[in-house]
Amino acid sequence: MEQNVLGNKMITITNEAARSFLVNYQNLNGNSGLKGSNGVMEFMQKVRCVQFDPLNVVGCNPDLVMQSRIKGYKPEVLFDLLYKERCLYDAPDKMISIIPTEDYPKMARIRQKTVDQLKDILTWRKSLGALDLLDEIKELIRVNGAQPATKINIGENVDSGKWGHKKLSSAALDYLYHSGELGISSKIKTHKVYDLSENLFPPEVLNTEDPFKTEIDFAKWYIKRRIGAVGLVWNKNGGTWLGFYVSDSKLRTQVLNELVEEGQILEVQIEGSKEAFYIRKEDEPLLGKPAKNNTAQFIAPLDNLIWDRGMIQELFDFEYSWEVYTPAAKRKFGYYVLPVLYKNRFIARFEPEPCRGKSPLQIKNWWWEPGVKITDRMITTLKDAFTRFSKFLGVEMMNEKYLEEKLERKNG
């Protein structure tokens, strides 16, 4: 056992062990036993944060995250946990994320940081008048019940730029939502239906005070929580460290060192890398366990596993960029491309066509990763993955001959 520069315990593992740890931690080994709503909640209790994005080509990001981990998963499972059972809620975290409702009191500082930033944004967009509408909107909802954003038209229209709201009432709703005064009662497709948080969450959640005495106390909890969202992290700026507190590299370094000193997290050295990595102490038993299952998974573009593109390239030798916002002429692959994980390696990526009705999924393009040794067993495993994916999408399974042609041993 080695020691780091602070004299604390440091573990050295192989690159393959690091990859297997991540696959096993993220329940991507096909052997997690996670099923239904209980499986979703078990996974969420561990990672505590799944990034939301409304774009739907073959499912929204959270649903794509769940389908690769939860046996027989269907989108209505997550919808019910969010908007009926309210075990989960969507709120600012890593961008907008889905998080356990029990975390609501602990996230008070994130809500405050968010609204402070929103005030600056509203000022810049010449929409500060939205703050004058807050009480009126809350009273409207209090009297009339939950309301879709499209039904709330108060105040003036504004020209707030390409990314700003066109109505002051929309900006006000956004502010109230990020502050926690309003929550999402339901969704009609991607359209939010707002209600007062007091109508959505139990009093024991809303009335519990922020349990952290200092900023450092909160930062320790929050940074350790973010480590748990991925499993294994490094201390380099990247997708894992997006958001308040965690993006502050000076604060983050201080907190990581203190957490190591306290024994809450462990420093890990990975053979072939010069960087220091970190895991939570409680996850140490997973180190050294192989990802042997012969399984393939289609990974969401904003999946927790690949939040940090740089780290994934370092460990998996897999370079991935989500190119939805890249002009078509500059895309290397395609508009909406999903990585393909096989055991503990990324072996390919593919671009699906948008699903229409019950018609079989269509593959616009399939790209094998360079150097992948393609075997009959791998092809059989991929066929099984497409069968599971088709069931998740609620579409017919594609013709086997069509799939075999798409998986031919060539790129493009």
PDB file of C-alpha atoms in Angstrom, residues 77-299:
ATOM      1  CA  VAL A  77     -41.610   4.100 -14.114  1.00  0.00           C
ATOM      2  CA  LEU A  78     -39.503   7.239 -13.736  1.00  0.00           C
ATOM      3  CA  PHE A  79     -42.483   9.497 -14.506  1.00  0.00           C
ATOM      4  CA  ASP A  80     -44.470   7.946 -11.659  1.00  0.00           C
ATOM      5  CA  LEU A  81     -41.574   8.239  -9.192  1.00  0.00           C
ATOM      6  CA  LEU A  82     -41.234  11.922 -10.106  1.00  0.00           C
ATOM      7  CA  TYR A  83     -44.822  13.110 -10.430  1.00  0.00           C
ATOM      8  CA  LYS A  84     -47.009  10.619  -8.576  1.00  0.00           C
ATOM      9  CA  GLU A  85     -45.018   9.054  -5.758  1.00  0.00           C
ATOM     10  CA  ARG A  86     -42.664  12.079  -5.539  1.00  0.00           C
ATOM     11  CA  CYS A  87     -39.736   9.986  -4.338  1.00  0.00           C
ATOM     12  CA  LEU A  88     -37.671  11.982  -6.842  1.00  0.00           C
ATOM     13  CA  TYR A  89     -37.800  15.541  -8.115  1.00  0.00           C
ATOM     14  CA  ASP A  90     -36.088  17.578 -10.817  1.00  0.00           C
ATOM     15  CA  ALA A  91     -34.089  20.632  -9.800  1.00  0.00           C
ATOM     16  CA  PRO A  92     -30.758  22.431 -10.230  1.00  0.00           C
ATOM     17  CA  ASP A  93     -27.790  20.176  -9.453  1.00  0.00           C
ATOM     18  CA  LYS A  94     -25.566  19.159 -12.358  1.00  0.00           C
ATOM     19  CA  MET A  95     -27.399  21.519 -14.681  1.00  0.00           C
ATOM     20  CA  ILE A  96     -31.018  20.310 -14.232  1.00  0.00           C
ATOM     21  CA  SER A  97     -31.043  16.852 -12.726  1.00  0.00           C
ATOM     22  CA  ILE A  98     -33.307  14.250 -11.170  1.00  0.00           C
ATOM     23  CA  ILE A  99     -32.477  13.748  -7.500  1.00  0.00           C
ATOM     24  CA  PRO A 100     -34.015  12.040  -4.437  1.00  0.00           C
ATOM     25  CA  THR A 101     -36.645  14.158  -2.711  1.00  0.00           C
ATOM     26  CA  GLU A 102     -34.940  13.557   0.642  1.00  0.00           C
ATOM     27  CA  ASP A 103     -32.035  15.711  -0.596  1.00  0.00           C
ATOM     28  CA  TYR A 104     -34.286  18.786  -0.872  1.00  0.00           C
ATOM     29  CA  PRO A 105     -33.343  20.366   2.509  1.00  0.00           C
ATOM     30  CA  LYS A 106     -29.625  19.801   1.874  1.00  0.00           C
ATOM     31  CA  MET A 107     -29.774  21.534  -1.511  1.00  0.00           C
ATOM     32  CA  ALA A 108     -30.802  24.938  -0.075  1.00  0.00           C
ATOM     33  CA  ARG A 109     -27.407  26.498  -0.850  1.00  0.00           C
ATOM     34  CA  ILE A 110     -27.580  25.360  -4.470  1.00  0.00           C
ATOM     35  CA  ARG A 111     -31.008  26.949  -4.828  1.00  0.00           C
ATOM     36  CA  GLN A 112     -29.703  30.203  -3.337  1.00  0.00           C
ATOM     37  CA  LYS A 113     -26.642  30.279  -5.601  1.00  0.00           C
ATOM     38  CA  THR A 114     -28.877  29.579  -8.582  1.00  0.00           C
ATOM     39  CA  VAL A 115     -31.318  32.420  -7.938  1.00  0.00           C
ATOM     40  CA  ASP A 116     -28.455  34.825  -7.258  1.00  0.00           C
ATOM     41  CA  GLN A 117     -27.092  33.944 -10.679  1.00  0.00           C
ATOM     42  CA  LEU A 118     -30.552  34.224 -12.236  1.00  0.00           C
ATOM     43  CA  LYS A 119     -30.881  37.799 -10.958  1.00  0.00           C
ATOM     44  CA  ASP A 120     -27.700  38.688 -12.816  1.00  0.00           C
ATOM     45  CA  ILE A 121     -28.972  36.956 -15.943  1.00  0.00           C
ATOM     46  CA  LEU A 122     -32.333  38.750 -15.754  1.00  0.00           C
ATOM     47  CA  THR A 123     -30.534  42.068 -15.387  1.00  0.00           C
ATOM     48  CA  TRP A 124     -28.365  41.333 -18.427  1.00  0.00           C
ATOM     49  CA  ARG A 125     -31.417  40.263 -20.453  1.00  0.00           C
ATOM     50  CA  LYS A 126     -33.368  43.374 -19.411  1.00  0.00           C
ATOM     51  CA  SER A 127     -36.013  41.149 -17.807  1.00  0.00           C
ATOM     52  CA  LEU A 128     -35.652  42.130 -14.163  1.00  0.00           C
ATOM     53  CA  GLY A 129     -39.338  43.081 -14.194  1.00  0.00           C
ATOM     54  CA  ALA A 130     -40.064  39.355 -13.896  1.00  0.00           C
ATOM     55  CA  LEU A 131     -39.314  39.613 -10.174  1.00  0.00           C
ATOM     56  CA  ASP A 132     -42.299  41.941  -9.764  1.00  0.00           C
ATOM     57  CA  LEU A 133     -44.594  39.115 -10.904  1.00  0.00           C
ATOM     58  CA  LEU A 134     -43.555  36.465  -8.385  1.00  0.00           C
ATOM     59  CA  ASP A 135     -46.299  37.026  -5.808  1.00  0.00           C
ATOM     60  CA  GLU A 136     -48.998  37.359  -8.473  1.00  0.00           C
ATOM     61  CA  ILE A 137     -48.013  34.062 -10.082  1.00  0.00           C
ATOM     62  CA  LYS A 138     -47.918  32.235  -6.760  1.00  0.00           C
ATOM     63  CA  GLU A 139     -51.367  33.574  -5.876  1.00  0.00           C
ATOM     64  CA  LEU A 140     -52.729  32.549  -9.292  1.00  0.00           C
ATOM     65  CA  ILE A 141     -51.536  28.982  -8.712  1.00  0.00           C
ATOM     66  CA  ARG A 142     -52.725  28.993  -5.105  1.00  0.00           C
ATOM     67  CA  VAL A 143     -56.254  29.905  -6.269  1.00  0.00           C
ATOM     68  CA  ASN A 144     -56.447  27.900  -9.494  1.00  0.00           C
ATOM     69  CA  GLY A 145     -54.221  24.925  -8.782  1.00  0.00           C
ATOM     70  CA  ALA A 146     -51.357  23.539 -10.828  1.00  0.00           C
ATOM     71  CA  GLN A 147     -50.857  25.368 -14.114  1.00  0.00           C
ATOM     72  CA  PRO A 148     -48.907  24.638 -17.300  1.00  0.00           C
ATOM     73  CA  ALA A 149     -46.525  27.414 -18.245  1.00  0.00           C
ATOM     74  CA  THR A 150     -48.529  28.031 -21.425  1.00  0.00           C
ATOM     75  CA  LYS A 151     -51.553  29.075 -19.335  1.00  0.00           C
ATOM     76  CA  ILE A 152     -49.723  31.770 -17.376  1.00  0.00           C
ATOM     77  CA  ASN A 153     -49.553  34.995 -19.329  1.00  0.00           C
ATOM     78  CA  ILE A 154     -48.795  37.875 -16.999  1.00  0.00           C
ATOM     79  CA  GLY A 155     -46.658  40.899 -17.710  1.00  0.00           C
ATOM     80  CA  GLU A 156     -45.072  42.103 -20.896  1.00  0.00           C
ATOM     81  CA  ASN A 157     -43.359  40.343 -23.766  1.00  0.00           C
ATOM     82  CA  VAL A 158     -39.632  40.993 -23.824  1.00  0.00           C
ATOM     83  CA  ASP A 159     -36.738  40.758 -26.238  1.00  0.00           C
ATOM     84  CA  SER A 160     -34.202  38.961 -24.055  1.00  0.00           C
ATOM     85  CA  GLY A 161     -31.999  37.507 -26.756  1.00  0.00           C
ATOM     86  CA  LYS A 162     -31.692  34.120 -28.417  1.00  0.00           C
ATOM     87  CA  TRP A 163     -31.660  32.084 -25.195  1.00  0.00           C
ATOM     88  CA  GLY A 164     -33.909  34.253 -23.043  1.00  0.00           C
ATOM     89  CA  HIS A 165     -37.621  34.030 -22.300  1.00  0.00           C
ATOM     90  CA  LYS A 166     -40.011  35.891 -24.566  1.00  0.00           C
ATOM     91  CA  LYS A 167     -42.469  36.583 -21.738  1.00  0.00           C
ATOM     92  CA  LEU A 168     -41.747  38.073 -18.327  1.00  0.00           C
ATOM     93  CA  SER A 169     -44.117  35.506 -16.801  1.00  0.00           C
ATOM     94  CA  SER A 170     -41.990  32.684 -18.220  1.00  0.00           C
ATOM     95  CA  ALA A 171     -38.874  34.221 -16.684  1.00  0.00           C
ATOM     96  CA  ALA A 172     -40.712  34.573 -13.371  1.00  0.00           C
ATOM     97  CA  LEU A 173     -41.813  30.923 -13.458  1.00  0.00           C
ATOM     98  CA  ASP A 174     -38.249  29.863 -14.134  1.00  0.00           C
ATOM     99  CA  TYR A 175     -37.042  31.921 -11.179  1.00  0.00           C
ATOM    100  CA  LEU A 176     -39.693  30.493  -8.823  1.00  0.00           C
ATOM    101  CA  TYR A 177     -38.869  26.960  -9.966  1.00  0.00           C
ATOM    102  CA  HIS A 178     -35.121  27.354  -9.404  1.00  0.00           C
ATOM    103  CA  SER A 179     -35.730  28.965  -6.015  1.00  0.00           C
ATOM    104  CA  GLY A 180     -37.781  25.972  -4.912  1.00  0.00           C
ATOM    105  CA  GLU A 181     -40.965  27.951  -4.318  1.00  0.00           C
ATOM    106  CA  LEU A 182     -42.572  26.156  -7.246  1.00  0.00           C
ATOM    107  CA  GLY A 183     -42.062  22.571  -8.311  1.00  0.00           C
ATOM    108  CA  ILE A 184     -43.133  20.502 -11.273  1.00  0.00           C
ATOM    109  CA  SER A 185     -46.494  18.892 -10.650  1.00  0.00           C
ATOM    110  CA  SER A 186     -46.431  16.951 -13.898  1.00  0.00           C
ATOM    111  CA  LYS A 187     -45.325  17.171 -17.492  1.00  0.00           C
ATOM    112  CA  ILE A 188     -47.294  17.117 -20.718  1.00  0.00           C
ATOM    113  CA  LYS A 189     -44.649  15.740 -23.051  1.00  0.00           C
ATOM    114  CA  THR A 190     -41.806  18.185 -22.320  1.00  0.00           C
ATOM    115  CA  HIS A 191     -44.044  21.013 -21.059  1.00  0.00           C
ATOM    116  CA  LYS A 192     -43.907  21.658 -17.312  1.00  0.00           C
ATOM    117  CA  VAL A 193     -46.999  21.949 -15.133  1.00  0.00           C
ATOM    118  CA  TYR A 194     -46.150  24.060 -12.079  1.00  0.00           C
ATOM    119  CA  ASP A 195     -47.532  23.937  -8.555  1.00  0.00           C
ATOM    120  CA  LEU A 196     -46.535  25.381  -5.199  1.00  0.00           C
ATOM    121  CA  SER A 197     -43.898  23.236  -3.542  1.00  0.00           C
ATOM    122  CA  GLU A 198     -46.042  23.098  -0.407  1.00  0.00           C
ATOM    123  CA  ASN A 199     -48.592  21.131  -2.449  1.00  0.00           C
ATOM    124  CA  LEU A 200     -45.993  18.709  -3.789  1.00  0.00           C
ATOM    125  CA  PHE A 201     -43.655  17.834  -0.937  1.00  0.00           C
ATOM    126  CA  PRO A 202     -44.449  16.700   2.629  1.00  0.00           C
ATOM    127  CA  PRO A 203     -43.923  19.192   5.482  1.00  0.00           C
ATOM    128  CA  GLU A 204     -41.014  17.181   6.900  1.00  0.00           C
ATOM    129  CA  VAL A 205     -39.134  17.803   3.642  1.00  0.00           C
ATOM    130  CA  LEU A 206     -40.028  21.477   3.204  1.00  0.00           C
ATOM    131  CA  ASN A 207     -39.661  22.461   6.845  1.00  0.00           C
ATOM    132  CA  THR A 208     -36.326  20.795   7.537  1.00  0.00           C
ATOM    133  CA  GLU A 209     -33.636  23.430   7.849  1.00  0.00           C
ATOM    134  CA  ASP A 210     -30.343  23.393   5.996  1.00  0.00           C
ATOM    135  CA  PRO A 211     -28.309  20.956   8.144  1.00  0.00           C
ATOM    136  CA  PHE A 212     -24.907  22.429   7.260  1.00  0.00           C
ATOM    137  CA  LYS A 213     -23.386  25.002   9.584  1.00  0.00           C
ATOM    138  CA  THR A 214     -20.712  26.289   7.179  1.00  0.00           C
ATOM    139  CA  GLU A 215     -19.963  26.473   3.474  1.00  0.00           C
ATOM    140  CA  ILE A 216     -17.155  23.953   3.935  1.00  0.00           C
ATOM    141  CA  ASP A 217     -19.490  21.497   5.665  1.00  0.00           C
ATOM    142  CA  PHE A 218     -21.832  21.695   2.701  1.00  0.00           C
ATOM    143  CA  ALA A 219     -19.009  21.495   0.156  1.00  0.00           C
ATOM    144  CA  LYS A 220     -17.703  18.301   1.755  1.00  0.00           C
ATOM    145  CA  TRP A 221     -21.105  16.657   1.550  1.00  0.00           C
ATOM    146  CA  TYR A 222     -21.760  17.938  -1.966  1.00  0.00           C
ATOM    147  CA  ILE A 223     -18.379  17.012  -3.447  1.00  0.00           C
ATOM    148  CA  LYS A 224     -18.483  13.535  -1.920  1.00  0.00           C
ATOM    149  CA  ARG A 225     -22.019  13.195  -3.275  1.00  0.00           C
ATOM    150  CA  ARG A 226     -20.797  14.151  -6.746  1.00  0.00           C
ATOM    151  CA  ILE A 227     -18.049  11.508  -6.513  1.00  0.00           C
ATOM    152  CA  GLY A 228     -20.819   9.010  -5.769  1.00  0.00           C
ATOM    153  CA  ALA A 229     -22.690  10.073  -8.907  1.00  0.00           C
ATOM    154  CA  VAL A 230     -19.856   8.678 -11.025  1.00  0.00           C
ATOM    155  CA  GLY A 231     -17.990   6.278  -8.743  1.00  0.00           C
ATOM    156  CA  LEU A 232     -14.428   7.168  -9.707  1.00  0.00           C
ATOM    157  CA  VAL A 233     -13.306  10.732 -10.465  1.00  0.00           C
ATOM    158  CA  TRP A 234     -10.190  12.802 -10.953  1.00  0.00           C
ATOM    159  CA  ASN A 235      -9.527  16.366  -9.875  1.00  0.00           C
ATOM    160  CA  LYS A 236      -9.478  17.956 -13.314  1.00  0.00           C
ATOM    161  CA  ASN A 237     -12.062  20.389 -14.611  1.00  0.00           C
ATOM    162  CA  GLY A 238     -14.594  18.600 -16.766  1.00  0.00           C
ATOM    163  CA  GLY A 239     -18.179  17.431 -17.022  1.00  0.00           C
ATOM    164  CA  THR A 240     -18.256  15.776 -13.599  1.00  0.00           C
ATOM    165  CA  TRP A 241     -17.449  19.072 -11.901  1.00  0.00           C
ATOM    166  CA  LEU A 242     -20.130  21.268 -13.500  1.00  0.00           C
ATOM    167  CA  GLY A 243     -22.095  23.407 -11.076  1.00  0.00           C
ATOM    168  CA  PHE A 244     -21.711  25.568  -8.002  1.00  0.00           C
ATOM    169  CA  TYR A 245     -19.037  24.613  -5.457  1.00  0.00           C
ATOM    170  CA  VAL A 246     -17.725  21.629  -7.438  1.00  0.00           C
ATOM    171  CA  SER A 247     -16.463  23.782 -10.333  1.00  0.00           C
ATOM    172  CA  ASP A 248     -14.308  25.864  -7.969  1.00  0.00           C
ATOM    173  CA  SER A 249     -10.995  24.032  -8.428  1.00  0.00           C
ATOM    174  CA  LYS A 250      -9.348  25.660  -5.388  1.00  0.00           C
ATOM    175  CA  LEU A 251     -12.243  24.776  -3.084  1.00  0.00           C
ATOM    176  CA  ARG A 252     -12.544  21.329  -4.634  1.00  0.00           C
ATOM    177  CA  THR A 253      -8.855  20.540  -4.089  1.00  0.00           C
ATOM    178  CA  GLN A 254      -9.067  21.684  -0.468  1.00  0.00           C
ATOM    179  CA  VAL A 255     -12.155  19.556   0.152  1.00  0.00           C
ATOM    180  CA  LEU A 256     -10.767  16.472  -1.589  1.00  0.00           C
ATOM    181  CA  ASN A 257      -7.628  16.667   0.550  1.00  0.00           C
ATOM    182  CA  GLU A 258      -9.696  17.042   3.730  1.00  0.00           C
ATOM    183  CA  LEU A 259     -11.968  14.137   2.791  1.00  0.00           C
ATOM    184  CA  VAL A 260      -8.924  11.954   2.163  1.00  0.00           C
ATOM    185  CA  GLU A 261      -7.434  13.050   5.497  1.00  0.00           C
ATOM    186  CA  GLU A 262     -10.708  12.176   7.245  1.00  0.00           C
ATOM    187  CA  GLY A 263     -10.879   8.776   5.547  1.00  0.00           C
ATOM    188  CA  GLN A 264     -14.177   9.541   3.791  1.00  0.00           C
ATOM    189  CA  ILE A 265     -12.647   9.093   0.344  1.00  0.00           C
ATOM    190  CA  LEU A 266      -9.608   7.202  -0.939  1.00  0.00           C
ATOM    191  CA  GLU A 267      -6.968   8.316  -3.392  1.00  0.00           C
ATOM    192  CA  VAL A 268      -6.391   5.864  -6.235  1.00  0.00           C
ATOM    193  CA  GLN A 269      -3.466   5.672  -8.646  1.00  0.00           C
ATOM    194  CA  ILE A 270      -4.212   3.990 -11.977  1.00  0.00           C
ATOM    195  CA  GLU A 271      -1.370   2.381 -13.860  1.00  0.00           C
ATOM    196  CA  GLY A 272      -0.573   4.324 -17.029  1.00  0.00           C
ATOM    197  CA  SER A 273      -2.030   7.613 -15.730  1.00  0.00           C
ATOM    198  CA  LYS A 274      -0.233  10.465 -13.992  1.00  0.00           C
ATOM    199  CA  GLU A 275      -3.436  11.744 -12.400  1.00  0.00           C
ATOM    200  CA  ALA A 276      -4.816  11.080  -8.924  1.00  0.00           C
ATOM    201  CA  PHE A 277      -8.295   9.556  -8.803  1.00  0.00           C
ATOM    202  CA  TYR A 278     -10.778   9.313  -5.940  1.00  0.00           C
ATOM    203  CA  ILE A 279     -13.486   6.924  -4.757  1.00  0.00           C
ATOM    204  CA  ARG A 280     -15.679   6.943  -1.676  1.00  0.00           C
ATOM    205  CA  LYS A 281     -14.359   4.802   1.183  1.00  0.00           C
ATOM    206  CA  GLU A 282     -17.557   2.741   1.243  1.00  0.00           C
ATOM    207  CA  ASP A 283     -17.034   1.712  -2.402  1.00  0.00           C
ATOM    208  CA  GLU A 284     -13.583   0.188  -1.823  1.00  0.00           C
ATOM    209  CA  PRO A 285     -14.938  -3.424  -1.818  1.00  0.00           C
ATOM    210  CA  LEU A 286     -15.820  -3.027  -5.517  1.00  0.00           C
ATOM    211  CA  LEU A 287     -12.168  -2.541  -6.442  1.00  0.00           C
ATOM    212  CA  GLY A 288     -10.684  -5.622  -8.076  1.00  0.00           C
ATOM    213  CA  LYS A 289     -14.006  -7.140  -9.095  1.00  0.00           C
ATOM    214  CA  PRO A 290     -13.965  -7.954 -12.839  1.00  0.00           C
ATOM    215  CA  ALA A 291     -16.730  -6.937 -15.248  1.00  0.00           C
ATOM    216  CA  LYS A 292     -16.956 -10.424 -16.711  1.00  0.00           C
ATOM    217  CA  ASN A 293     -20.552 -10.529 -17.829  1.00  0.00           C
ATOM    218  CA  ASN A 294     -20.930 -10.917 -21.557  1.00  0.00           C
ATOM    219  CA  THR A 295     -23.280  -7.962 -21.970  1.00  0.00           C
ATOM    220  CA  ALA A 296     -23.602  -4.873 -24.146  1.00  0.00           C
ATOM    221  CA  GLN A 297     -25.276  -1.580 -23.205  1.00  0.00           C
ATOM    222  CA  PHE A 298     -26.219   1.511 -25.184  1.00  0.00           C
ATOM    223  CA  ILE A 299     -25.056   4.509 -23.173  1.00  0.00           C
TER     224      ILE A 299
END
